Every structure is written in C-alpha cells, then in structure tokens.
Amino acid sequence: MKYSPPSFAGFGLGLRTCYFEEILTTEPNVDWFEIISENYFVSGGKPWHYLSQIKERYPIVMHGVSMSIGSTTEVNFDYLRKLKQTIERVQPLWISDHLCFSSLGDFNSHDLLPMPYTEESLDHLCKRLLIVQDFLERPLILENVSSYLTYQASEMSEWDFLTELHKRTQCQFLLDINNVYVSARNHQFDPSEFLNAMPTSSIAQIHLAGHSDFGTHIIDTHDQPICNEVWQLFADFAQTHPPVNTMIERDDNFPAFKEIMSELEQARSLAPTSWSMHEYA
C-alpha cells in the first residue's frame, strides 16, 4: 500500500499535562500539538478530558514510545490494536514512533535502544514496518534515537542505514536534531554529515529539544533549554531544505509556558520565510 507523506502543517509543541489549562485559556499561536500515544490508551480520565477540548481547536499528531519496532520478538498486536483504536479516536495528522528496540520477550528496558546498522537489521525492519503499516492502515514515521553505545557488528553509519531504509520502503523519518547532536558528541562524528546525508524526501518532521551535558558525554533528557549548537544545526538545515513540520519537545523540568513558546518562536524565526509561505498549503 502506497502512503503519501504528511503536508507541511507548521510549528508544533509537545502537549504536556502541566500546560493543559493555559493552552485552553490563552489559545496560543501553536500550529499543532503532539501527544504521547500511550498516554491515551485509556478510555477516559484527565488526559482525554483536556485533549477532547484541545483537538477541537488544534490539529493533533501522535508520537509513540513503546512499539519497539526493531525487536526480534513477534509483533505485539495487542499494542497495535490499542494504538489503532486511539488513532481512530484522535484522527491525528500523522503518527510516529522510534527506530529502536526496547523489549525482547518478557524483558522491557524502558529505554530506546539503538539497533545494529547491518543488512540483517534492514531486512528485519522492512518486514516489520510493512506488517505494522498494513495493520494500522497508515504510514508510520520513524524517529532516530540518541545513542550511548555502538555495535561492533554494524556495517554502515546510522545515516546510511536510514537512507537505505527509506530507499527500500519509502518510509519517512522524524529527524530529531537534538538526538543527532547527542549521538555525534558521544561517538565523535560530525552532526552536519548526518543531516546533510539524509534524503530531503525522507524527512517528515523535526524534533528540537534539550539535553544534559556531563562533559565526557551528554544524555538526551529533554529537561533543558535547546542549546545553541542544536539551534545552529536546525538553522543550517532549514536554509537548505523545503518546509518540514517542526516541534519543540520538553518532557521534564517544565518551565513557564511562555518559555516554551519563546523557543517555538525562535524556531519560526530561524526558518526561512519560504517555510511560512507554505504553511497549510
């Protein structure tokens, strides 16, 4: 089944519970909100109470954290059924999850573990992606994860792996520029090489987020402001690419909502004017 990539919808924010009330009362200048899919697998409660009101005013995107598409354990159809039910209820612009594995059999690491970049992994992912998309009847956008280890078995770089996956399946990616920067610092490669190598046709969305810097390594904590280096990577990328849906992601140590909005406005200001001209085209 052939799927069309999502249209450019502008600049979004991660929807977090601490901001529910302020969003409803102030109706900020946000083009769309991204929810964590698994938070809405329940039938009711506070998340749905607020989401039902927010989605009347803003488009919604769904982002999962526990599909574990790279696992060698059989595809979890119980999970996919819950996801599909939530998709039908939310009617998101698009859905995404992480290109990683987090579970193996009964073991769950509760972390997003990178895959070895091998031909065997590529074949495995292509098959799994087809199964998932056929079940959901929607395309699945995959996010690059931050990493803290590499595999001796890897046969190619991460960006070559993603490029080849796109070539074989036409899948698209949620390009987390902070994750690229984190991995680049941890593994000592040039983040620009990663970003410049990605086919333009493969990028459906961008995440911008903060991290914790420990000197010898950095960790993707999403609890700090976006650093200058990540802003510069985004600015350079935006100047050489057509419009890409871009979102500010914050998951802990939440600041006042106006600070998150300030980062959103900074992302808008760094993008070329051609992006705003294409908004909602």
C-alpha positions in Angstrom: 0.0 0.0 0.0 1.4 3.4 -1.0 1.2 6.2 1.5 1.5 10.0 0.9 3.8 12.0 3.2 2.2 14.5 5.6 1.7 18.0 4.3 3.5 20.9 6.0 1.4 22.0 9.0 3.8 24.5 10.6 5.4 24.6 14.0 4.1 22.5 17.0 4.6 21.7 20.7 4.6 18.6 22.7 1.3 18.5 24.6 2.0 18.0 28.3 -0.4 17.9 31.3 1.1 20.9 33.1 0.1 23.2 30.2 -3.4 21.9 29.6 -5.2 24.8 31.3 -3.1 27.5 29.9 -3.5 26.3 26.4 -7.3 26.3 26.7 -7.4 29.7 28.3 -4.9 31.5 26.2 -5.2 29.6 22.8 -1.5 30.2 22.0 -0.1 30.7 18.5 0.7 27.0 18.0 0.0 25.3 14.7 -0.4 21.7 16.1 0.3 19.7 19.2 2.0 16.3 19.5 0.7 13.8 22.1 2.4 10.7 23.5 0.3 7.9 22.1 0.4 5.5 25.1 -1.0 8.2 27.5 -4.3 7.9 25.6 -4.7 4.2 25.5 -7.2 4.5 28.4 -10.9 5.3 27.7 -11.2 8.4 29.8 -9.7 10.5 32.6 -7.9 13.8 32.7 -5.8 13.4 29.5 -8.9 12.7 27.4 -10.9 15.4 29.2 -8.5 18.1 28.0 -7.5 16.5 24.7 -11.1 16.4 23.6 -11.2 20.2 24.0 -7.8 21.0 22.6 -8.3 18.9 19.5 -11.4 20.9 18.6 -9.1 23.9 18.3 -5.8 22.4 17.1 -4.6 19.6 14.9 -3.0 16.7 16.8 -0.1 14.4 16.0 0.6 11.1 17.8 4.1 10.0 18.9 4.6 6.6 20.4 7.4 5.5 22.7 6.9 1.7 23.2 6.3 0.0 19.8 9.8 -1.5 19.8 9.6 -2.0 16.1 13.2 -3.2 15.9 12.7 -6.1 18.4 13.1 -9.7 17.3 10.1 -10.7 19.4 6.9 -11.2 17.5 4.9 -8.1 16.6 2.7 -7.1 19.6 -0.7 -7.0 18.0 -2.4 -6.2 21.4 -0.4 -3.0 21.4 -1.2 -2.2 17.8 -4.9 -2.7 18.4 -4.8 -0.2 21.2 -2.8 2.2 19.0 -5.3 1.8 16.2 -8.3 2.5 18.4 -6.6 5.6 19.7 -5.7 6.7 16.2 -9.4 6.3 15.2 -10.5 8.4 18.1 -7.9 11.2 17.8 -7.7 11.3 14.0 -4.1 12.7 14.0 -2.4 14.4 11.1 0.3 11.6 11.3 1.7 9.1 13.7 5.3 8.3 14.7 7.4 6.1 16.9 11.1 5.4 17.4 13.5 3.4 15.2 14.8 1.2 18.0 14.0 -1.7 20.2 13.1 -1.6 23.9 11.8 -5.1 24.6 12.8 -8.6 24.0 10.5 -11.4 25.1 9.3 -10.6 28.6 12.2 -8.1 29.2 11.5 -4.4 28.8 14.4 -2.0 29.2 12.0 1.0 29.3 14.6 2.7 27.1 15.0 3.4 23.4 17.9 1.1 22.4 19.6 1.6 19.0 19.8 -1.2 16.5 23.0 -2.5 14.9 23.3 -1.0 11.4 23.5 -4.1 9.3 21.9 -5.6 6.3 20.2 -8.2 8.5 18.6 -5.3 10.6 17.5 -3.6 7.4 15.7 -6.7 6.1 14.1 -7.2 9.6 12.9 -3.6 9.8 11.5 -3.6 6.3 9.3 -6.6 7.1 8.2 -5.3 10.5 7.3 -1.9 9.1 5.2 -3.5 6.4 3.3 -5.5 9.0 2.7 -2.5 11.2 1.6 -0.2 8.4 -0.7 -2.7 6.9 -2.4 -3.3 10.3 -2.7 0.4 11.1 -3.6 1.3 7.5 -1.5 4.4 7.9 2.2 5.2 7.3 4.5 5.1 10.4 7.1 7.8 10.7 10.2 6.7 12.5 12.4 8.8 14.8 16.2 8.5 15.0 17.2 7.9 18.7 20.1 9.2 20.7 22.7 6.6 21.5 25.4 5.9 24.0 26.9 2.8 22.5 27.8 1.4 19.1 27.9 -2.2 17.9 31.0 -4.0 16.5 28.6 -5.7 14.1 27.5 -2.5 12.4 28.3 -2.4 8.7 27.3 1.2 8.0 26.7 4.6 9.6 23.3 5.5 11.1 22.6 7.9 8.3 23.4 5.4 5.6 21.2 2.9 7.3 18.3 5.3 7.4 18.8 6.3 3.8 18.7 2.7 2.7 15.6 2.0 4.7 13.9 5.0 3.0 15.1 3.7 -0.4 13.6 0.3 0.2 10.3 1.2 1.9 9.7 4.9 1.1 9.2 5.4 4.9 9.8 8.8 6.3 11.6 10.0 9.4 11.1 12.2 12.4 14.5 13.8 12.4 15.4 14.7 16.0 18.2 17.2 15.6 19.0 17.1 19.3 19.4 13.3 19.1 21.8 13.7 16.2 23.8 16.2 18.2 23.8 13.9 21.3 25.0 10.9 19.3 27.5 13.0 17.5 29.1 14.2 20.7 29.0 10.8 22.3 30.5 9.0 19.3 32.6 11.8 17.9 31.2 12.3 14.4 30.1 15.5 12.6 26.4 16.0 13.1 26.2 18.0 9.9 27.4 15.0 8.0 24.4 13.1 9.3 21.9 15.8 8.5 23.3 16.5 5.0 23.3 12.9 4.1 19.5 12.4 4.7 17.4 12.5 1.5 15.1 15.5 1.5 12.2 13.3 0.6 12.7 11.2 3.7 12.1 14.0 6.3 8.5 14.4 7.6 9.1 16.1 10.9 11.7 17.6 13.1 12.1 17.5 16.9 14.1 20.2 18.8 14.9 19.5 22.4 17.4 20.0 25.2 19.8 17.6 26.9 22.1 17.3 29.9 25.8 17.8 29.3 28.2 15.9 31.6 31.4 16.9 29.8 32.6 13.4 28.8 29.1 12.5 27.4 25.6 14.0 27.0 22.3 12.4 27.7 19.0 13.1 25.9 16.9 14.2 28.9 14.5 16.7 27.3 14.6 18.7 30.5 16.8 21.6 29.5 16.5 24.5 27.0 17.6 23.8 23.5 21.4 24.6 23.2 23.0 27.0 20.8 24.6 24.2 18.8 21.3 22.5 18.1 19.7 25.8 17.1 22.6 26.3 14.7 22.1 22.8 13.2 18.4 23.5 12.7 19.1 26.9 11.1 21.6 25.4 8.7 19.2 22.6 7.8 16.2 24.8 7.3 18.1 27.1 4.9 18.8 24.3 2.5 15.5 22.3 2.8 11.9 22.8 1.9 9.4 23.3 4.8 9.4 20.5 7.4 7.0 20.2 10.3 9.0 21.3 13.3 8.2 20.8 17.0 9.6 21.8 20.4 9.8 18.8 22.8 10.1 19.1 26.6 9.5 16.2 29.0 10.7 17.2 32.4 11.8 20.2 34.5 9.0 22.2 32.8 9.4 25.9 32.6 6.7 28.6 32.4 4.7 28.1 29.2 5.9 31.4 27.9 9.5 30.0 27.8 8.4 27.1 25.7 6.5 29.5 23.4 9.7 31.6 23.2 11.6 28.5 21.8 8.8 27.9 19.3 9.1 31.5 18.1 12.8 31.1 17.9 12.3 28.0 15.6 10.0 30.1 13.4 12.5 32.9 13.2 15.3 30.6 12.2 13.3 29.0 9.4 13.4 30.8 6.0 10.4 32.9 5.0 9.6 30.4 2.3 8.5 28.0 5.1 5.9 30.4 6.4 4.6 31.0 2.9 4.0 27.2 2.5 2.2 26.9 5.8 -1.0 24.9 5.5 -0.6 24.9 1.7 
